[in-house]
JSON list of C-alpha atoms in Angstrom, two decimals:
[
{"chain": "A", "resi": 1, "resn": "GLN", "atom": "CA", "xyz": [-76.59, -57.78, 52.07]},
{"chain": "A", "resi": 2, "resn": "VAL", "atom": "CA", "xyz": [-73.79, -55.75, 53.46]},
{"chain": "A", "resi": 3, "resn": "GLN", "atom": "CA", "xyz": [-71.68, -57.50, 55.78]},
{"chain": "A", "resi": 4, "resn": "LEU", "atom": "CA", "xyz": [-68.55, -55.60, 56.27]},
{"chain": "A", "resi": 5, "resn": "VAL", "atom": "CA", "xyz": [-69.60, -51.31, 57.39]},
{"chain": "A", "resi": 6, "resn": "GLU", "atom": "CA", "xyz": [-67.27, -49.22, 57.56]},
{"chain": "A", "resi": 7, "resn": "SER", "atom": "CA", "xyz": [-66.52, -46.05, 59.14]},
{"chain": "A", "resi": 8, "resn": "GLY", "atom": "CA", "xyz": [-63.78, -43.34, 60.79]},
{"chain": "A", "resi": 9, "resn": "GLY", "atom": "CA", "xyz": [-62.08, -41.98, 57.88]},
{"chain": "A", "resi": 10, "resn": "ALA", "atom": "CA", "xyz": [-60.81, -38.18, 57.81]},
{"chain": "A", "resi": 11, "resn": "LEU", "atom": "CA", "xyz": [-58.01, -35.56, 57.08]},
{"chain": "A", "resi": 12, "resn": "VAL", "atom": "CA", "xyz": [-55.13, -35.16, 59.79]},
{"chain": "A", "resi": 13, "resn": "GLN", "atom": "CA", "xyz": [-52.30, -33.71, 60.08]},
{"chain": "A", "resi": 14, "resn": "PRO", "atom": "CA", "xyz": [-48.62, -35.73, 60.55]},
{"chain": "A", "resi": 15, "resn": "GLY", "atom": "CA", "xyz": [-48.06, -36.49, 63.39]},
{"chain": "A", "resi": 16, "resn": "GLU", "atom": "CA", "xyz": [-52.41, -37.78, 64.48]},
{"chain": "A", "resi": 17, "resn": "THR", "atom": "CA", "xyz": [-53.71, -40.53, 65.77]},
{"chain": "A", "resi": 18, "resn": "LEU", "atom": "CA", "xyz": [-56.72, -42.10, 64.36]},
{"chain": "A", "resi": 19, "resn": "ARG", "atom": "CA", "xyz": [-59.31, -44.98, 64.74]},
{"chain": "A", "resi": 20, "resn": "LEU", "atom": "CA", "xyz": [-60.71, -46.61, 61.67]},
{"chain": "A", "resi": 21, "resn": "SER", "atom": "CA", "xyz": [-63.63, -48.90, 62.77]},
{"chain": "A", "resi": 22, "resn": "CYS", "atom": "CA", "xyz": [-65.62, -51.70, 60.75]},
{"chain": "A", "resi": 23, "resn": "GLU", "atom": "CA", "xyz": [-68.73, -53.45, 62.13]},
{"chain": "A", "resi": 24, "resn": "VAL", "atom": "CA", "xyz": [-69.17, -57.29, 61.03]},
{"chain": "A", "resi": 25, "resn": "SER", "atom": "CA", "xyz": [-71.39, -59.86, 59.91]},
{"chain": "A", "resi": 26, "resn": "GLU", "atom": "CA", "xyz": [-71.78, -62.00, 63.31]},
{"chain": "A", "resi": 27, "resn": "ASN", "atom": "CA", "xyz": [-71.31, -65.34, 60.73]},
{"chain": "A", "resi": 28, "resn": "LEU", "atom": "CA", "xyz": [-68.36, -63.49, 59.18]},
{"chain": "A", "resi": 29, "resn": "PHE", "atom": "CA", "xyz": [-66.69, -61.82, 62.88]},
{"chain": "A", "resi": 30, "resn": "LYS", "atom": "CA", "xyz": [-67.18, -65.13, 64.38]},
{"chain": "A", "resi": 31, "resn": "ALA", "atom": "CA", "xyz": [-65.58, -67.34, 61.48]},
{"chain": "A", "resi": 32, "resn": "TYR", "atom": "CA", "xyz": [-63.33, -65.71, 59.67]},
{"chain": "A", "resi": 33, "resn": "ASN", "atom": "CA", "xyz": [-60.35, -64.37, 59.74]},
{"chain": "A", "resi": 34, "resn": "LEU", "atom": "CA", "xyz": [-59.87, -60.66, 59.60]},
{"chain": "A", "resi": 35, "resn": "GLY", "atom": "CA", "xyz": [-57.62, -58.02, 58.93]},
{"chain": "A", "resi": 36, "resn": "TRP", "atom": "CA", "xyz": [-57.09, -54.15, 57.22]},
{"chain": "A", "resi": 37, "resn": "SER", "atom": "CA", "xyz": [-55.80, -53.32, 53.90]},
{"chain": "A", "resi": 38, "resn": "ARG", "atom": "CA", "xyz": [-55.36, -49.93, 52.38]},
{"chain": "A", "resi": 39, "resn": "GLN", "atom": "CA", "xyz": [-55.19, -48.38, 48.55]},
{"chain": "A", "resi": 40, "resn": "ALA", "atom": "CA", "xyz": [-53.16, -45.45, 47.52]},
{"chain": "A", "resi": 41, "resn": "PRO", "atom": "CA", "xyz": [-53.42, -42.95, 44.59]},
{"chain": "A", "resi": 42, "resn": "ARG", "atom": "CA", "xyz": [-52.05, -44.96, 41.71]},
{"chain": "A", "resi": 43, "resn": "LYS", "atom": "CA", "xyz": [-50.62, -47.59, 43.86]},
{"chain": "A", "resi": 44, "resn": "GLN", "atom": "CA", "xyz": [-51.90, -51.39, 44.19]},
{"chain": "A", "resi": 45, "resn": "ARG", "atom": "CA", "xyz": [-54.31, -52.24, 47.04]},
{"chain": "A", "resi": 46, "resn": "GLU", "atom": "CA", "xyz": [-52.05, -53.41, 50.27]},
{"chain": "A", "resi": 47, "resn": "TRP", "atom": "CA", "xyz": [-52.57, -55.60, 53.12]},
{"chain": "A", "resi": 48, "resn": "VAL", "atom": "CA", "xyz": [-51.91, -53.26, 56.46]},
{"chain": "A", "resi": 49, "resn": "ALA", "atom": "CA", "xyz": [-52.48, -56.08, 59.58]},
{"chain": "A", "resi": 50, "resn": "ARG", "atom": "CA", "xyz": [-54.63, -58.96, 60.13]},
{"chain": "A", "resi": 51, "resn": "MET", "atom": "CA", "xyz": [-56.32, -60.75, 63.12]},
{"chain": "A", "resi": 52, "resn": "PRO", "atom": "CA", "xyz": [-56.05, -64.43, 62.44]},
{"chain": "A", "resi": 53, "resn": "ARG", "atom": "CA", "xyz": [-58.55, -66.74, 64.36]},
{"chain": "A", "resi": 54, "resn": "ASP", "atom": "CA", "xyz": [-55.99, -69.11, 65.45]},
{"chain": "A", "resi": 55, "resn": "GLN", "atom": "CA", "xyz": [-52.71, -67.49, 64.28]},
{"chain": "A", "resi": 56, "resn": "HIS", "atom": "CA", "xyz": [-50.79, -64.76, 65.50]},
{"chain": "A", "resi": 57, "resn": "ILE", "atom": "CA", "xyz": [-51.51, -60.44, 65.04]},
{"chain": "A", "resi": 58, "resn": "ALA", "atom": "CA", "xyz": [-49.63, -59.81, 62.27]},
{"chain": "A", "resi": 59, "resn": "TYR", "atom": "CA", "xyz": [-48.50, -55.99, 60.34]},
{"chain": "A", "resi": 60, "resn": "ALA", "atom": "CA", "xyz": [-47.11, -54.84, 57.40]},
{"chain": "A", "resi": 61, "resn": "GLU", "atom": "CA", "xyz": [-43.80, -53.45, 58.28]},
{"chain": "A", "resi": 62, "resn": "PHE", "atom": "CA", "xyz": [-44.70, -49.71, 56.89]},
{"chain": "A", "resi": 63, "resn": "VAL", "atom": "CA", "xyz": [-47.15, -49.95, 60.04]},
{"chain": "A", "resi": 64, "resn": "ARG", "atom": "CA", "xyz": [-44.94, -51.78, 62.48]},
{"chain": "A", "resi": 65, "resn": "ASN", "atom": "CA", "xyz": [-45.38, -49.79, 65.82]},
{"chain": "A", "resi": 66, "resn": "ARG", "atom": "CA", "xyz": [-47.70, -47.18, 64.89]},
{"chain": "A", "resi": 67, "resn": "PHE", "atom": "CA", "xyz": [-51.06, -49.29, 63.84]},
{"chain": "A", "resi": 68, "resn": "THR", "atom": "CA", "xyz": [-53.01, -51.30, 66.40]},
{"chain": "A", "resi": 69, "resn": "ILE", "atom": "CA", "xyz": [-55.87, -53.95, 65.25]},
{"chain": "A", "resi": 70, "resn": "SER", "atom": "CA", "xyz": [-58.30, -55.16, 67.63]},
{"chain": "A", "resi": 71, "resn": "GLY", "atom": "CA", "xyz": [-61.69, -57.03, 67.52]},
{"chain": "A", "resi": 72, "resn": "ASP", "atom": "CA", "xyz": [-65.02, -56.41, 70.14]},
{"chain": "A", "resi": 73, "resn": "ASN", "atom": "CA", "xyz": [-66.26, -59.62, 70.49]},
{"chain": "A", "resi": 74, "resn": "ALA", "atom": "CA", "xyz": [-68.74, -58.74, 72.29]},
{"chain": "A", "resi": 75, "resn": "LYS", "atom": "CA", "xyz": [-70.29, -55.98, 69.16]},
{"chain": "A", "resi": 76, "resn": "ASN", "atom": "CA", "xyz": [-68.43, -57.85, 66.47]},
{"chain": "A", "resi": 77, "resn": "MET", "atom": "CA", "xyz": [-65.98, -54.42, 65.33]},
{"chain": "A", "resi": 78, "resn": "LEU", "atom": "CA", "xyz": [-63.21, -54.52, 63.80]},
{"chain": "A", "resi": 79, "resn": "TYR", "atom": "CA", "xyz": [-60.48, -51.51, 65.19]},
{"chain": "A", "resi": 80, "resn": "LEU", "atom": "CA", "xyz": [-57.55, -49.92, 63.82]},
{"chain": "A", "resi": 81, "resn": "GLN", "atom": "CA", "xyz": [-55.63, -47.60, 65.55]},
{"chain": "A", "resi": 82, "resn": "MET", "atom": "CA", "xyz": [-53.46, -45.22, 63.62]},
{"chain": "A", "resi": 83, "resn": "THR", "atom": "CA", "xyz": [-50.93, -43.62, 65.88]},
{"chain": "A", "resi": 84, "resn": "ASN", "atom": "CA", "xyz": [-48.12, -41.32, 64.31]},
{"chain": "A", "resi": 85, "resn": "LEU", "atom": "CA", "xyz": [-49.80, -41.16, 60.96]},
{"chain": "A", "resi": 86, "resn": "GLN", "atom": "CA", "xyz": [-46.98, -39.50, 57.24]},
{"chain": "A", "resi": 87, "resn": "PRO", "atom": "CA", "xyz": [-48.71, -38.25, 54.22]},
{"chain": "A", "resi": 88, "resn": "GLU", "atom": "CA", "xyz": [-47.70, -41.47, 53.06]},
{"chain": "A", "resi": 89, "resn": "ASP", "atom": "CA", "xyz": [-50.69, -42.84, 55.05]},
{"chain": "A", "resi": 90, "resn": "THR", "atom": "CA", "xyz": [-53.02, -41.41, 52.78]},
{"chain": "A", "resi": 91, "resn": "ALA", "atom": "CA", "xyz": [-55.00, -43.95, 51.37]},
{"chain": "A", "resi": 92, "resn": "VAL", "atom": "CA", "xyz": [-58.74, -45.51, 50.83]},
{"chain": "A", "resi": 93, "resn": "TYR", "atom": "CA", "xyz": [-58.82, -47.93, 53.76]},
{"chain": "A", "resi": 94, "resn": "TYR", "atom": "CA", "xyz": [-60.83, -51.42, 53.85]},
{"chain": "A", "resi": 95, "resn": "CYS", "atom": "CA", "xyz": [-61.85, -53.65, 56.11]},
{"chain": "A", "resi": 96, "resn": "PHE", "atom": "CA", "xyz": [-61.91, -58.06, 54.94]},
{"chain": "A", "resi": 97, "resn": "ALA", "atom": "CA", "xyz": [-62.65, -60.90, 56.09]},
{"chain": "A", "resi": 98, "resn": "VAL", "atom": "CA", "xyz": [-61.39, -64.32, 54.81]},
{"chain": "A", "resi": 99, "resn": "ASN", "atom": "CA", "xyz": [-63.03, -67.41, 54.66]},
{"chain": "A", "resi": 100, "resn": "PRO", "atom": "CA", "xyz": [-59.79, -69.48, 56.18]},
{"chain": "A", "resi": 101, "resn": "LYS", "atom": "CA", "xyz": [-61.78, -73.16, 54.56]},
{"chain": "A", "resi": 102, "resn": "ASN", "atom": "CA", "xyz": [-61.33, -70.81, 51.61]},
{"chain": "A", "resi": 103, "resn": "MET", "atom": "CA", "xyz": [-58.78, -68.13, 50.73]},
{"chain": "A", "resi": 104, "resn": "GLU", "atom": "CA", "xyz": [-60.94, -67.14, 47.20]},
{"chain": "A", "resi": 105, "resn": "ASP", "atom": "CA", "xyz": [-64.06, -66.26, 49.66]},
{"chain": "A", "resi": 106, "resn": "VAL", "atom": "CA", "xyz": [-63.08, -62.64, 50.69]},
{"chain": "A", "resi": 107, "resn": "ASN", "atom": "CA", "xyz": [-65.64, -59.91, 51.68]},
{"chain": "A", "resi": 108, "resn": "TRP", "atom": "CA", "xyz": [-64.69, -56.27, 51.57]},
{"chain": "A", "resi": 109, "resn": "SER", "atom": "CA", "xyz": [-65.76, -52.67, 53.52]},
{"chain": "A", "resi": 110, "resn": "GLN", "atom": "CA", "xyz": [-66.64, -50.03, 50.93]},
{"chain": "A", "resi": 111, "resn": "GLY", "atom": "CA", "xyz": [-63.90, -48.73, 52.23]},
{"chain": "A", "resi": 112, "resn": "THR", "atom": "CA", "xyz": [-62.97, -45.10, 53.82]},
{"chain": "A", "resi": 113, "resn": "GLN", "atom": "CA", "xyz": [-60.76, -41.97, 53.08]},
{"chain": "A", "resi": 114, "resn": "VAL", "atom": "CA", "xyz": [-57.91, -41.31, 55.54]},
{"chain": "A", "resi": 115, "resn": "THR", "atom": "CA", "xyz": [-56.32, -38.10, 54.47]},
{"chain": "A", "resi": 116, "resn": "VAL", "atom": "CA", "xyz": [-52.88, -37.20, 56.09]},
{"chain": "A", "resi": 117, "resn": "SER", "atom": "CA", "xyz": [-51.64, -33.23, 55.12]},
{"chain": "A", "resi": 118, "resn": "SER", "atom": "CA", "xyz": [-50.44, -30.20, 56.84]}
]
């Protein structure tokens, strides 16, 4: 059963804006900590932003003030608004859901390609 379905990846030019969406199953959305990660070519997957249920939203330093994570409780949707995109933001982006009671219980989306190029 697929529990996170992601969409929104695209080819954009530097400086443009893009929003990724992630449909999260209700059981995960209501109980798990949600977030976004990315993996650039020949690099390890890195954390981008997280939205814990009982903590403050946090961002990786390299996306601070450019990316915004948000959720829609009525639709069980997670979003990542990305502004002023740069070539170094090129990566496959994943949404994830982590069990706050068991950090090894992690669910991932299928990933979506974001390419920033002129």
